[in-house]
Coordinates of C-alpha atoms and ligand atoms in Angstrom, one line a residue:
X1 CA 12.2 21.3 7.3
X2 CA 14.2 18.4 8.3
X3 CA 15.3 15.6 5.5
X4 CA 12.8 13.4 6.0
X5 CA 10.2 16.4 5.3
X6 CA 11.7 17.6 2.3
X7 CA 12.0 14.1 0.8
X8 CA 8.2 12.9 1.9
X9 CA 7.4 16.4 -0.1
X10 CA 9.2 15.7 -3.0
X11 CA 8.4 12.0 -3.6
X12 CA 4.6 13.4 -3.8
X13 CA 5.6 15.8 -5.8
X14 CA 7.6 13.6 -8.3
X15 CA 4.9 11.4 -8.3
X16 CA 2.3 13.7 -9.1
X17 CA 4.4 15.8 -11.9
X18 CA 6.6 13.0 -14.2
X19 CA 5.9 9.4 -15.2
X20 CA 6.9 7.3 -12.2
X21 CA 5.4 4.0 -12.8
X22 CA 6.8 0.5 -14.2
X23 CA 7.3 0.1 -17.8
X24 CA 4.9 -2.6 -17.1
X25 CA 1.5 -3.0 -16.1
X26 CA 1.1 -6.7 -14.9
X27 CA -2.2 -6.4 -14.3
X28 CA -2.8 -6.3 -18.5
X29 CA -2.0 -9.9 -18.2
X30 CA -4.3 -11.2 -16.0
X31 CA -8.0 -11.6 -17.6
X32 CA -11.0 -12.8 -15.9
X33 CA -12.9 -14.9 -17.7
X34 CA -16.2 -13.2 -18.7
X35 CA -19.5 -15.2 -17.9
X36 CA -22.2 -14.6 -19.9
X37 CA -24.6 -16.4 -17.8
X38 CA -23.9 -14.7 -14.5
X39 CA -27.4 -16.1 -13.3
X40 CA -27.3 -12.9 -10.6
X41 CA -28.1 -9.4 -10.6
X42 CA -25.9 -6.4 -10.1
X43 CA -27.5 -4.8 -7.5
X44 CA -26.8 -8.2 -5.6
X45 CA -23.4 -8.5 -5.4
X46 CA -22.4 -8.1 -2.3
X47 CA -18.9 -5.9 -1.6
X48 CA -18.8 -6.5 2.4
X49 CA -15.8 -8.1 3.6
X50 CA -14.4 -8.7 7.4
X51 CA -10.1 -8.0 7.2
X52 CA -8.5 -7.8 10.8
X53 CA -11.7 -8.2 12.5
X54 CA -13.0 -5.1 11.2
X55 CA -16.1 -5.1 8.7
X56 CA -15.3 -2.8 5.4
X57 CA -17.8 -1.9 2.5
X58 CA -15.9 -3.2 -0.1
X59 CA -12.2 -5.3 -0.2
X60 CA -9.9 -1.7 -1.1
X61 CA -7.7 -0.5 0.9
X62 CA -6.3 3.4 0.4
X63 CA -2.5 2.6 0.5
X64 CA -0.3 4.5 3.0
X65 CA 1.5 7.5 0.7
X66 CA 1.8 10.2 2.9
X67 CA 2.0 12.8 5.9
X68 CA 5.3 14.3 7.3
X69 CA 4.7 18.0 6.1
X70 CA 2.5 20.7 6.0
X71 CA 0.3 19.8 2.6
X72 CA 0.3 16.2 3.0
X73 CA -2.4 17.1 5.4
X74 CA -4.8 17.9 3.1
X75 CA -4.1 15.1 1.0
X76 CA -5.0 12.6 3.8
X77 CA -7.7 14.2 4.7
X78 CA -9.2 13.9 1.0
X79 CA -8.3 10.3 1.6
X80 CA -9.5 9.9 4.7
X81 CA -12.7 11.3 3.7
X82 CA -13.4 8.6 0.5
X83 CA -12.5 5.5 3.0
X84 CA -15.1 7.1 5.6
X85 CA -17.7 7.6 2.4
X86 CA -17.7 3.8 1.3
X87 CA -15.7 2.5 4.9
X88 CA -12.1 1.2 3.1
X89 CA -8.8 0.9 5.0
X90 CA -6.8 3.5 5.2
X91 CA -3.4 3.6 5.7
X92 CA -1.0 6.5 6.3
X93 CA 2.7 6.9 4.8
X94 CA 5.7 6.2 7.1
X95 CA 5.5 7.9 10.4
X96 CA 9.3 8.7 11.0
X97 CA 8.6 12.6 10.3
X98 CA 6.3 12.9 13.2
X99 CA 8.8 10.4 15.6
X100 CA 11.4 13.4 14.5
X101 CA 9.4 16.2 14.7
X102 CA 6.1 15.6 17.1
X103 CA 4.6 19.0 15.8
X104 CA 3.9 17.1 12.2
X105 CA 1.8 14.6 14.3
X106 CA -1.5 15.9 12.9
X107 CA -0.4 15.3 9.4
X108 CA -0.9 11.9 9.6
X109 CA -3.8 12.3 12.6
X110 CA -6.3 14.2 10.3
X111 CA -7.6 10.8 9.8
X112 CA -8.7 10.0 13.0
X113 CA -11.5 12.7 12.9
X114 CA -13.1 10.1 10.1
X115 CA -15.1 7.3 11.0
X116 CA -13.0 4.8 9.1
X117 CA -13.1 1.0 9.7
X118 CA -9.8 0.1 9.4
X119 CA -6.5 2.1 9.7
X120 CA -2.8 1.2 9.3
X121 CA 0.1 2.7 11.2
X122 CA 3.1 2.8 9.1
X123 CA 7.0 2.5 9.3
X124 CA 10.2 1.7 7.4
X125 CA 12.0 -1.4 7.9
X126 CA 15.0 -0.3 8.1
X127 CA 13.6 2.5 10.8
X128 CA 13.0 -0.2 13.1
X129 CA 16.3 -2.1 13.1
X130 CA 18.2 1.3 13.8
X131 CA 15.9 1.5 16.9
X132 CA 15.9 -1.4 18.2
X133 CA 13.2 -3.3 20.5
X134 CA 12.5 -1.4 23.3
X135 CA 12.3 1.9 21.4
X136 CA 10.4 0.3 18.5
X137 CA 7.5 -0.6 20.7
X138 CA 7.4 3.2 22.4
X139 CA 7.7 4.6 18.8
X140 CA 5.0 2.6 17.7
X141 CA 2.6 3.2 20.0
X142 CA 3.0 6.7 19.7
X143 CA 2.5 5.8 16.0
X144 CA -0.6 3.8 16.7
X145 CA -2.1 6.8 18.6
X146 CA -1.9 9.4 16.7
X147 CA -3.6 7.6 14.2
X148 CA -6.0 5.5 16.0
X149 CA -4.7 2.3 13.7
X150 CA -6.1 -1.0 14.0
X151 CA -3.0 -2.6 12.5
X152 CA 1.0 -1.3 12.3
X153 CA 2.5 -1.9 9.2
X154 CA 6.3 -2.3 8.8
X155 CA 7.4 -1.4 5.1
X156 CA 9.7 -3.3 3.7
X157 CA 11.4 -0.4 1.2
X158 CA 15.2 -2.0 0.4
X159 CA 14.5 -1.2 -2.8
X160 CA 14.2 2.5 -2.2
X161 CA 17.1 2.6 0.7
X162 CA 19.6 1.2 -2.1
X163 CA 18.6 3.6 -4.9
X164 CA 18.3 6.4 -3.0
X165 CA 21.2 9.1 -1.7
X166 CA 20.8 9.2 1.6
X167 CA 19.0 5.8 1.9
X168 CA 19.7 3.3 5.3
X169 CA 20.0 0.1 3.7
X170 CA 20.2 -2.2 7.1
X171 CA 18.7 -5.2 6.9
X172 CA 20.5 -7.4 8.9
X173 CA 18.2 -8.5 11.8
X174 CA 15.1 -7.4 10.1
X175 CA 13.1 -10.3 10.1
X176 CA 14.2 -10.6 13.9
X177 CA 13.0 -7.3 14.6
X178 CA 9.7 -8.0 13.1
X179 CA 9.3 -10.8 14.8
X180 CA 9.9 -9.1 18.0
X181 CA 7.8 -6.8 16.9
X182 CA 4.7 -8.9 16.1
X183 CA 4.8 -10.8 19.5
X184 CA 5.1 -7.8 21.9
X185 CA 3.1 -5.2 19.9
X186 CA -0.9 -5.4 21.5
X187 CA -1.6 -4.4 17.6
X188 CA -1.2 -6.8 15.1
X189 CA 1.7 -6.6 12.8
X190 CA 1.7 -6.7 8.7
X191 CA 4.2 -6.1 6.1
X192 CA 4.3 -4.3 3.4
X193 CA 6.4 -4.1 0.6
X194 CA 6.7 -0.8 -1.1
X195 CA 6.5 -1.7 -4.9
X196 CA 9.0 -4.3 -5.2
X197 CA 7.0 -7.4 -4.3
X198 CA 7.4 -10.1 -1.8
X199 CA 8.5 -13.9 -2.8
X200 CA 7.2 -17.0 -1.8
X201 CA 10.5 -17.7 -0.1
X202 CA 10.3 -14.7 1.8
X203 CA 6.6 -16.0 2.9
X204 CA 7.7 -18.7 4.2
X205 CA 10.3 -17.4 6.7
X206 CA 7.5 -14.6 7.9
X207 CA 4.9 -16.9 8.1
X208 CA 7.0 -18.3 11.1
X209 CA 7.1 -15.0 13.2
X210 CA 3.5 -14.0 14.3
X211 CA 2.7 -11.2 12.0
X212 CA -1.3 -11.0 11.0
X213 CA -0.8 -10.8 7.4
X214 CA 0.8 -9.5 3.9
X215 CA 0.6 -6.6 1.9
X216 CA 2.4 -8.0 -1.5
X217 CA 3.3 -4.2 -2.3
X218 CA 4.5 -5.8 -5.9
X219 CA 5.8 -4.0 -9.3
X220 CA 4.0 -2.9 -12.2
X221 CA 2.9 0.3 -10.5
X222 CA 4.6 3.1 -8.9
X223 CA 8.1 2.5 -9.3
X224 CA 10.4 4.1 -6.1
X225 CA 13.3 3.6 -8.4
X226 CA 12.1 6.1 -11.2
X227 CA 11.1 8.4 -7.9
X228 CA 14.7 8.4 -6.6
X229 CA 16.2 8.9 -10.2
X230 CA 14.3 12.1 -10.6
X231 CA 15.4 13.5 -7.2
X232 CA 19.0 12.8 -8.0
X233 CA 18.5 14.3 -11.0
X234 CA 17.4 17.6 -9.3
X235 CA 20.2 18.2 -7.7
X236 CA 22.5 16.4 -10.1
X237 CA 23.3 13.5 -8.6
X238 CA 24.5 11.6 -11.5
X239 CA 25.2 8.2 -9.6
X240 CA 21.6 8.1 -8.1
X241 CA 20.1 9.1 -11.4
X242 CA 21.6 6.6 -13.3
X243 CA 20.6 3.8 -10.6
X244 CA 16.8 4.7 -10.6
X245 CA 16.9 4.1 -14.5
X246 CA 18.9 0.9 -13.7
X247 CA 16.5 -0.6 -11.0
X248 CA 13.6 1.4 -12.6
X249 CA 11.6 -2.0 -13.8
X250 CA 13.3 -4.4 -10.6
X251 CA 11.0 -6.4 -8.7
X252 CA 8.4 -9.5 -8.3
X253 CA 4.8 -8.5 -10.6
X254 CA 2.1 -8.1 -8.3
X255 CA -0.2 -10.8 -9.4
X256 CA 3.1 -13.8 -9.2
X257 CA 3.4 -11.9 -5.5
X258 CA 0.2 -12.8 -4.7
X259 CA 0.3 -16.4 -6.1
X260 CA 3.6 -16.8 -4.1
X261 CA 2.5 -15.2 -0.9
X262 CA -0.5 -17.2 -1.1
X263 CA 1.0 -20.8 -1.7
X264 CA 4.4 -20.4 0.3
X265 CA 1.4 -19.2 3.6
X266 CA -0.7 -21.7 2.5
X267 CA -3.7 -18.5 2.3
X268 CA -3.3 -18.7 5.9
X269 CA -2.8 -14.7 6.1
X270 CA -4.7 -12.3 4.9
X271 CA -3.3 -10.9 1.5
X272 CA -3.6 -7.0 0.8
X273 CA -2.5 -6.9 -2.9
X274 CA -1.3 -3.8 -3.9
X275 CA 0.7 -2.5 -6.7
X276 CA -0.2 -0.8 -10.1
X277 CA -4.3 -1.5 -9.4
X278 CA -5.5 1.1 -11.7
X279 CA -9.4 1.0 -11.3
X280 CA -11.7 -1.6 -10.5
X281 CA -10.6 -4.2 -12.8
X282 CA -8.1 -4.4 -11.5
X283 CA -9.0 -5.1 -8.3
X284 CA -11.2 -7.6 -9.5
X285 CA -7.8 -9.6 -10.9
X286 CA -6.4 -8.9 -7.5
X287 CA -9.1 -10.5 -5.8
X288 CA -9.3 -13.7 -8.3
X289 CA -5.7 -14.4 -7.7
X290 CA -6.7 -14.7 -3.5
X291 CA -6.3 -11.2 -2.7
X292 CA -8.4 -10.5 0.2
X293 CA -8.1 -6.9 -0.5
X294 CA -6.7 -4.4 -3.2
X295 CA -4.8 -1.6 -2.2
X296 CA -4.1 1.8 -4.0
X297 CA -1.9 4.3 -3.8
X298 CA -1.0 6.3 -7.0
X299 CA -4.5 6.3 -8.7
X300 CA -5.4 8.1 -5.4
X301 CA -2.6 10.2 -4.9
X302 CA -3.7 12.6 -7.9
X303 CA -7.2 13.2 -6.9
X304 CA -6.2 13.5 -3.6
X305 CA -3.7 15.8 -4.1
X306 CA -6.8 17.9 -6.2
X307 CA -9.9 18.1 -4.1
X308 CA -12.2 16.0 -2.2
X309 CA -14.6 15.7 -5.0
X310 CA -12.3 13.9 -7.4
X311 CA -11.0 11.9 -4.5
X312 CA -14.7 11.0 -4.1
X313 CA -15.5 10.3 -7.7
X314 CA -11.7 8.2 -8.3
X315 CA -13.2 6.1 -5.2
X316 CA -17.0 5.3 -6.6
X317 CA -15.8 4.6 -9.8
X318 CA -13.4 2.1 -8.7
X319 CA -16.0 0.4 -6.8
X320 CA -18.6 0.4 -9.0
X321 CA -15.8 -1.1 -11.4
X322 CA -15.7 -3.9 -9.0
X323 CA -19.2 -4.5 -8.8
X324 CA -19.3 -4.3 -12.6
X325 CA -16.6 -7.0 -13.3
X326 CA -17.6 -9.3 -9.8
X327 CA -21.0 -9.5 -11.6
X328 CA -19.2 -10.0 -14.9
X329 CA -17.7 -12.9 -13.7
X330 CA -20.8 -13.9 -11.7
X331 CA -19.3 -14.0 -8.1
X332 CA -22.1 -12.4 -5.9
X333 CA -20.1 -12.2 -2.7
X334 CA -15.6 -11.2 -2.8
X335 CA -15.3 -15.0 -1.3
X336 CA -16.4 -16.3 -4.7
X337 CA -14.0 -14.5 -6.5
X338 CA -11.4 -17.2 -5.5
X339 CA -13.2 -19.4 -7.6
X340 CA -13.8 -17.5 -10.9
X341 CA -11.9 -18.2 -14.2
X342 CA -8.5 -16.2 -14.6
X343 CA -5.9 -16.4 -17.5
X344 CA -2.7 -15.0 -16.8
X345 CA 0.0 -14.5 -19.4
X346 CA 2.9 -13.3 -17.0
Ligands
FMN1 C1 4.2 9.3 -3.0 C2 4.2 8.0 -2.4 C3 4.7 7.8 -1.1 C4 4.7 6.5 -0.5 N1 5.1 6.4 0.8 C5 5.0 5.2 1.4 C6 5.3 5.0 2.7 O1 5.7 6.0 3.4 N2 5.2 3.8 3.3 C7 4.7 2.7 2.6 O2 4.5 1.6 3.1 N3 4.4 2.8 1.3 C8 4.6 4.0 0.6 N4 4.2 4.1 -0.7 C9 4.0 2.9 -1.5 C10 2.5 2.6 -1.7 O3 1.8 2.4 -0.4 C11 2.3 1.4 -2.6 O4 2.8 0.3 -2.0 C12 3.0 1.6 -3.9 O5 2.9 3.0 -4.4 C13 2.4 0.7 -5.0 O6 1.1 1.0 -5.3 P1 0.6 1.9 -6.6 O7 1.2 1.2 -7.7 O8 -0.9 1.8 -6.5 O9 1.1 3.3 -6.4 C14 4.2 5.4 -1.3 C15 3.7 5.6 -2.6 C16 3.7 6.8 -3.2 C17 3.2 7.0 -4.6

């Protein structure tokens, strides 16, 4: 296995076996306000929504996790097969394992043998400033094909690159590469943040490159710096432990990520908020707070990592979760949800 394999293996396997989310759940301070003359009925409400020109059943989106070695195949295609079931996004996690080592390809392109509406290719920031231009765009159209994607992501993972070992912390010339990136790529572009949110100010300075929108990727849920500290505590990497417990808690809450996003873009973009959306609830918040979309990764991640049935049953409850509280709330259609009542204690 090469490094990249192990580690892909081993952050899923952390992830599934100790505690590696915030010490907070933002999303416990966001309420909606409950109507208790909805004036609709449940069966009425009305999940559809358009993202990226594609049409999905309801605003969730799987959140890109994994791929890169041998069982992370299985896992995606428990994934793959929920967002073809009730036709979600789907993204895939960072395809730099398959770039290294083609014979992983399938890995990630399970997914393609599912009619899915809407899938994300996937890549590390850093990744694509090492690279540079030209071989960005070959790499990611190789990326983009073995996963049929709709959209490329480029994850925005500093975070993880400064707690971690072996991480490649370059970020000068990012935002140029992205840039770059967005205006010669025949996809459109979106970032993602991998848990540590993105800012208003940072908003505003990608809103001026052409990317097609923003995955908030905030705190609150899975934190990459408890992740890393239990990996350098495996091999007893004493520095690298003590810096996941350090940054364990760092970054923007999800729900002030999607508020900044949203004001510093002017909701131009498309928002996809993701991070610590537990069930449908939470989603619900997302979506009142001008999320287009919710996405989820961890709450997945076990049930995928299980069977297809619970990856099935994690999936239905969450949208009928979100039917429940859009009906609480009386919004019959996700546009509406920008209008309901929210209190927010953050
Ligand atoms: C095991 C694991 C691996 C992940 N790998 C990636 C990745 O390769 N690329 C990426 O953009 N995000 C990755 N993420 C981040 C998720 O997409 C998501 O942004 C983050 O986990 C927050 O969502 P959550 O709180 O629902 O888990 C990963 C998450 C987990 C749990």
């Amino acid at each position: 296995m090469t490094q990249t394999e192990t580690r892909k293996d081993e952050h899923v396997k952390i992830s599934l076996e100790s505690d590696v989310s915030s010490h907070h759940n933002y999303w416990d301070d966001v309420q909606l306000v409950h109507n208790a003359l909805p004036e609709i009925d449940k069966e009425e409400v009305d999940l559809k929504v358009d993202l990226f020109g594609k049409k999905l059943g309801a605003p969730v989106i799987v959140s890109g996790m994994t791929g890169g070695y041998s069982k992370a195949k299985k896992i995606n295609e428990n994934l793959a097969s929920a967002a073809e079931k009730f036709q979600l996004g789907m993204g895939v996690g960072s395809q730099r394992a398959a770039i290294e080592n083609p014979e992983l390809m399938d890995t990630y392109g399970v997914i393609r043998n599912y009619d899915i509406p809407l899938r994300f290719a996937n890549i590390g920031a850093s990744q694509i400033v090492l690279w540079g231009h030209e071989k960005t765009l070959e790499n990611a159209n190789i990326m983009i094909d073995m996963v049929d994607a709709d959209v490329f992501v480029v994850c925005l993972n500093f975070l993880q690159e400064v707690v971690q070992a072996e991480g490649e912390a370059h970020a000068k010339g990012c935002l140029n590469a992205i840039k770059n990136l967005a205006e010669d790529l025949d996809k459109p572009v979106i970032v993602k943040e991998s848990g540590a949110g993105i800012s208003g100010e940072v908003a505003g300075r990608l809103i001026k490159t052409r990317i097609a929108g923003v995955d908030v990727g905030g705190a609150g849920g899975t934190s990459f710096s408890a992740i890393e500290h239990y990996r350098a505590k495996m091999i007893g990497d004493k520095l690298h432990e003590r810096g996941g417990i350090t940054f364990w808690d760092w970054g923007i809450p999800t729900p002030s990520s999607i508020l900044g996003v949203g004001e510093a873009t002017d909701w131009k973009l498309p928002i996809i908020g993701t991070g610590g959306i537990r069930h449908g609830l939470d989603a619900a918040r997302a979506l009142a707070l001008g999320a287009n979309a919710a996405g989820i990764a961890h709450a997945l991640l076990t049930p995928a990592s299980r069977d297809e049935k619970s990856t099935l049953f994690e999936v239905e409850a969450i949208i009928k979760e979100l039917r429940a509280a859009m009906f609480l709330v009386g919004a019959e259609k996700v546009s509406k949800m920008k209008d309901v009542g929210v209190e927010i204690w953050i």
